[in-house]
PDB file of C-alpha atoms in Angstrom:
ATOM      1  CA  UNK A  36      -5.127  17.179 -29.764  1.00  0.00           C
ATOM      2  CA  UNK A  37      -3.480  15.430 -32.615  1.00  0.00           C
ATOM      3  CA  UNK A  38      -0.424  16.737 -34.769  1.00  0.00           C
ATOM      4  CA  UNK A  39      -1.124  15.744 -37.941  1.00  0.00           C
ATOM      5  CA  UNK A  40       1.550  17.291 -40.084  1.00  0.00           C
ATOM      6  CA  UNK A  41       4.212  15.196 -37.876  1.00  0.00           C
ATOM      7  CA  UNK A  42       2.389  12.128 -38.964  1.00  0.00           C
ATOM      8  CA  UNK A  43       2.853  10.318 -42.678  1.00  0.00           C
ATOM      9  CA  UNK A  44       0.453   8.495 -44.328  1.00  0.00           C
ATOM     10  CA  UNK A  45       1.446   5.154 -43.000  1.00  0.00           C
ATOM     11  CA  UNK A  46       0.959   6.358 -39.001  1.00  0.00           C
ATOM     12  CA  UNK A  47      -2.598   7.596 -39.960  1.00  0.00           C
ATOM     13  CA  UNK A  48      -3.336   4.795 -41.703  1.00  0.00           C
ATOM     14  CA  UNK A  49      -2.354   2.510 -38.510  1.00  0.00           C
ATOM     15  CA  UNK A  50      -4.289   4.983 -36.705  1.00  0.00           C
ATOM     16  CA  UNK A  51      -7.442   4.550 -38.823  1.00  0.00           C
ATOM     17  CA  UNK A  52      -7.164   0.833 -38.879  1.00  0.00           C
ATOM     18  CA  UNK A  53      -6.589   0.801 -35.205  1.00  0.00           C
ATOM     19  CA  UNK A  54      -9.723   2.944 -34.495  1.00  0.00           C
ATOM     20  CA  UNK A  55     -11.913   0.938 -36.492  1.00  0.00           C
ATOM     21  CA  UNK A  56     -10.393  -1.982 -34.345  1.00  0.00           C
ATOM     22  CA  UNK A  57     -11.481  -0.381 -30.934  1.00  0.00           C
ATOM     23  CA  UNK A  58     -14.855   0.441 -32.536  1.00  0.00           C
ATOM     24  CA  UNK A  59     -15.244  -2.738 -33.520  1.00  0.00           C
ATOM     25  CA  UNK A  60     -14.981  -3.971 -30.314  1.00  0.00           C
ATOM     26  CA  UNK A  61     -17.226  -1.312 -28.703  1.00  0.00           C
ATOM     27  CA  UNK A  62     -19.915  -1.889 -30.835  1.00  0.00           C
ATOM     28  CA  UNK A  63     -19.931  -5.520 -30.209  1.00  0.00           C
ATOM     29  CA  UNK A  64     -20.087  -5.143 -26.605  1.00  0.00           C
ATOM     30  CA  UNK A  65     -22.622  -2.600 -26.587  1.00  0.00           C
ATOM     31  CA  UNK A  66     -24.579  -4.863 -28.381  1.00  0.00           C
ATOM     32  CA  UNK A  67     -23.826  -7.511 -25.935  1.00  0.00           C
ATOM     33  CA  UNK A  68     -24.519  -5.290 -23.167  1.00  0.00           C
ATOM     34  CA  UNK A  69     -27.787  -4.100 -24.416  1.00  0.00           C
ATOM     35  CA  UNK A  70     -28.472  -7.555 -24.486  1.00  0.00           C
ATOM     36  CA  UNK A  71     -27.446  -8.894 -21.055  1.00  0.00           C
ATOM     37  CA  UNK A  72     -29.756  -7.394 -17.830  1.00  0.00           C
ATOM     38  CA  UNK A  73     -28.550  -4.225 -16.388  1.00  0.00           C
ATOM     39  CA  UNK A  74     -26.905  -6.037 -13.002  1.00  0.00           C
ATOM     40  CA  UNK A  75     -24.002  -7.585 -14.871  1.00  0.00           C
ATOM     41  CA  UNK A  76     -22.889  -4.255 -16.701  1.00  0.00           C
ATOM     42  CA  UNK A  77     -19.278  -2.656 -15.834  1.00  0.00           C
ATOM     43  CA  UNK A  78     -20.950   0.930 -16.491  1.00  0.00           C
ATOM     44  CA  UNK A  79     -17.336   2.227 -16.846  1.00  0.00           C
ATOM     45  CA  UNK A  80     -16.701   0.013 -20.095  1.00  0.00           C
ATOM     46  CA  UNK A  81     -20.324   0.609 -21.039  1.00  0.00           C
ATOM     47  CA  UNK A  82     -19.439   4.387 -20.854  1.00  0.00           C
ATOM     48  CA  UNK A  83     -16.395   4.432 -22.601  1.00  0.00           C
ATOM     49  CA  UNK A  84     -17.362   2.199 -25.521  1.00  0.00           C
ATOM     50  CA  UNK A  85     -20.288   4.386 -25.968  1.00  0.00           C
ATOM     51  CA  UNK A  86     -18.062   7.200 -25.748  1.00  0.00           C
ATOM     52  CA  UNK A  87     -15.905   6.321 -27.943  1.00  0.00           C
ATOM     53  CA  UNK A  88     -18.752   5.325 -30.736  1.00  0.00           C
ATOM     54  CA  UNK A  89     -20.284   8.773 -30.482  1.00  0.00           C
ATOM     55  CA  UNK A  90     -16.501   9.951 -30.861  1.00  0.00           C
ATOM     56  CA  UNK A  91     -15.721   8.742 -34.135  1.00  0.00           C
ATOM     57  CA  UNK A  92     -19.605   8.759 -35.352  1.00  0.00           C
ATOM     58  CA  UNK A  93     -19.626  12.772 -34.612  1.00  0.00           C
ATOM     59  CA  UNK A  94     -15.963  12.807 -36.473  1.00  0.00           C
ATOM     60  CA  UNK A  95     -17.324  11.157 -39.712  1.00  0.00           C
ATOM     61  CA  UNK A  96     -20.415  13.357 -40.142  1.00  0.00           C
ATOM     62  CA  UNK A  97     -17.784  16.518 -40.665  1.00  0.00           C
ATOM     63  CA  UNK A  98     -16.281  14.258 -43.080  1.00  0.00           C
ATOM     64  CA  UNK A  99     -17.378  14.180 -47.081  1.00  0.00           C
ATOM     65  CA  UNK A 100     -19.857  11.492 -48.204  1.00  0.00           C
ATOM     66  CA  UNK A 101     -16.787   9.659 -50.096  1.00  0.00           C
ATOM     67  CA  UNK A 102     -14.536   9.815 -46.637  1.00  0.00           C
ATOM     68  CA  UNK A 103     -18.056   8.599 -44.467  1.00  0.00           C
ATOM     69  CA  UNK A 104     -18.085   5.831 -47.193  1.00  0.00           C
ATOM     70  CA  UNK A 105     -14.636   4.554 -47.057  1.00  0.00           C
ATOM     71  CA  UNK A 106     -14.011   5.029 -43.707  1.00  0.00           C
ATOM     72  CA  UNK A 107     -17.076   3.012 -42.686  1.00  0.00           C
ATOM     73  CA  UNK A 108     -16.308   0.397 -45.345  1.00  0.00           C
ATOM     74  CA  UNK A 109     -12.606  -0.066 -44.805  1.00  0.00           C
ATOM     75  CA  UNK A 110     -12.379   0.473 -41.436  1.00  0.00           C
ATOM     76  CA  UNK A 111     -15.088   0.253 -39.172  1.00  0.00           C
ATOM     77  CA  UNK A 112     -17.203  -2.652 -40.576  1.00  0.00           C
ATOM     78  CA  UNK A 113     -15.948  -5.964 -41.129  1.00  0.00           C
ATOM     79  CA  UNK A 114     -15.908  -6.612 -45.080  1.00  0.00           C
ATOM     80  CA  UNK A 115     -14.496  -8.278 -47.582  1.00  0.00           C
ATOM     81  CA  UNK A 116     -10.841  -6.839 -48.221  1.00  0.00           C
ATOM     82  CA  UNK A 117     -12.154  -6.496 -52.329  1.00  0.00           C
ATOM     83  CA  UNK A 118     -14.843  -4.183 -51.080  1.00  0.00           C
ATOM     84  CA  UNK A 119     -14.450  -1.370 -53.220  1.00  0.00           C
ATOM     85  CA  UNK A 120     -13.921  -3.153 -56.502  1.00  0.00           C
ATOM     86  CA  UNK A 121     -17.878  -2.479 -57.714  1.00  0.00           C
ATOM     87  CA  UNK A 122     -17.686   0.629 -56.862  1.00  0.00           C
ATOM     88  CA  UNK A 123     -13.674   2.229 -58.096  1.00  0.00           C
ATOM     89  CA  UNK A 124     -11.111   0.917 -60.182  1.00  0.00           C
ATOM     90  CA  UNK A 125      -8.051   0.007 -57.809  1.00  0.00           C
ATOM     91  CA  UNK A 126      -6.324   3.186 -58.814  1.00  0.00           C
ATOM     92  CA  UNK A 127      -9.115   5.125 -58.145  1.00  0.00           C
ATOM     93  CA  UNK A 128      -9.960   3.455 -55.147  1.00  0.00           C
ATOM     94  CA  UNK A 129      -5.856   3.864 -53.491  1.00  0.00           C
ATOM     95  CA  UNK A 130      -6.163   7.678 -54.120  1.00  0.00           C
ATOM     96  CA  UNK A 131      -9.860   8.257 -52.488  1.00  0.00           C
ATOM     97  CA  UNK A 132      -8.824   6.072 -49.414  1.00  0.00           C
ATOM     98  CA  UNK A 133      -5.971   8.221 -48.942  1.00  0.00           C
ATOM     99  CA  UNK A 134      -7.313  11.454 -49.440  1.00  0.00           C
ATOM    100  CA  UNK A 135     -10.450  10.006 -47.143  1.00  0.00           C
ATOM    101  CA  UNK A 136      -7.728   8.927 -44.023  1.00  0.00           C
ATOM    102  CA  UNK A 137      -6.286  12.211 -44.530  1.00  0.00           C
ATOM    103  CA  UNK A 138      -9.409  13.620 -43.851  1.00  0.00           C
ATOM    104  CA  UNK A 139     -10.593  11.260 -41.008  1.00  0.00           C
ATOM    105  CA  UNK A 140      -7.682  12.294 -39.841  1.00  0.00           C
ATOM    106  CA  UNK A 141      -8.237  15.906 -39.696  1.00  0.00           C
ATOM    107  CA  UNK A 142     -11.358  15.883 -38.239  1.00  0.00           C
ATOM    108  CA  UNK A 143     -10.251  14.326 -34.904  1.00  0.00           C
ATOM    109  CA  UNK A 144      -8.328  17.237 -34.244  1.00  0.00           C
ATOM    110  CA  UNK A 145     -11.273  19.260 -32.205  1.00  0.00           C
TER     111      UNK A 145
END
């Protein structure tokens, strides 16, 4: 599906930033959705958000707890951009997020 050895660090880390973005979004209007009564739903949008949810969800939980836990902070929930400083040191923090894209990464190719 996806060939990561043509891709350097910077493209996946686009890539990871721009998932998270579309999650973002598909969260929020599921939310909305769930909200509003079932007349007004586009049930193709519905699908696809929920789609894509389960898609990266199901990706994380082959993932390590330290890639589940950056990932979700850094990407996929809106947070502070100094997230990580009570929990690494910066240099610390550079190297896990790398290794933990890397490994997002990876486990998209199914």
């Amino acid at each position: 599906m996806l060939d990561n050895k043509k891709l350097d660090y910077a493209a996946k880390l686009k890539l990871a930033a721009y998932m998270g973005e579309i999650y973002q979004k598909s969260r929020k209007r599921m939310d909305v959705y769930d909200y509003v009564s079932s007349e007004n739903r586009n049930s193709l949008l519905v699908n696809g958000d929920r789609n894509w949810v389960y898609i990266v969800d199901r990706c994380l939980k082959d993932c390590s707890a330290s890639t589940r836990f950056i990932i979700q902070n850094e990407f996929l929930e809106k947070k502070n951009p100094d997230w990580y400083e009570k929990y690494f040191s910066r240099s610390v923090y550079y190297r896990m997020k790398k290794e933990a894209v890397e490994e997002f990464i990876q486990s998209l190719d199914f």
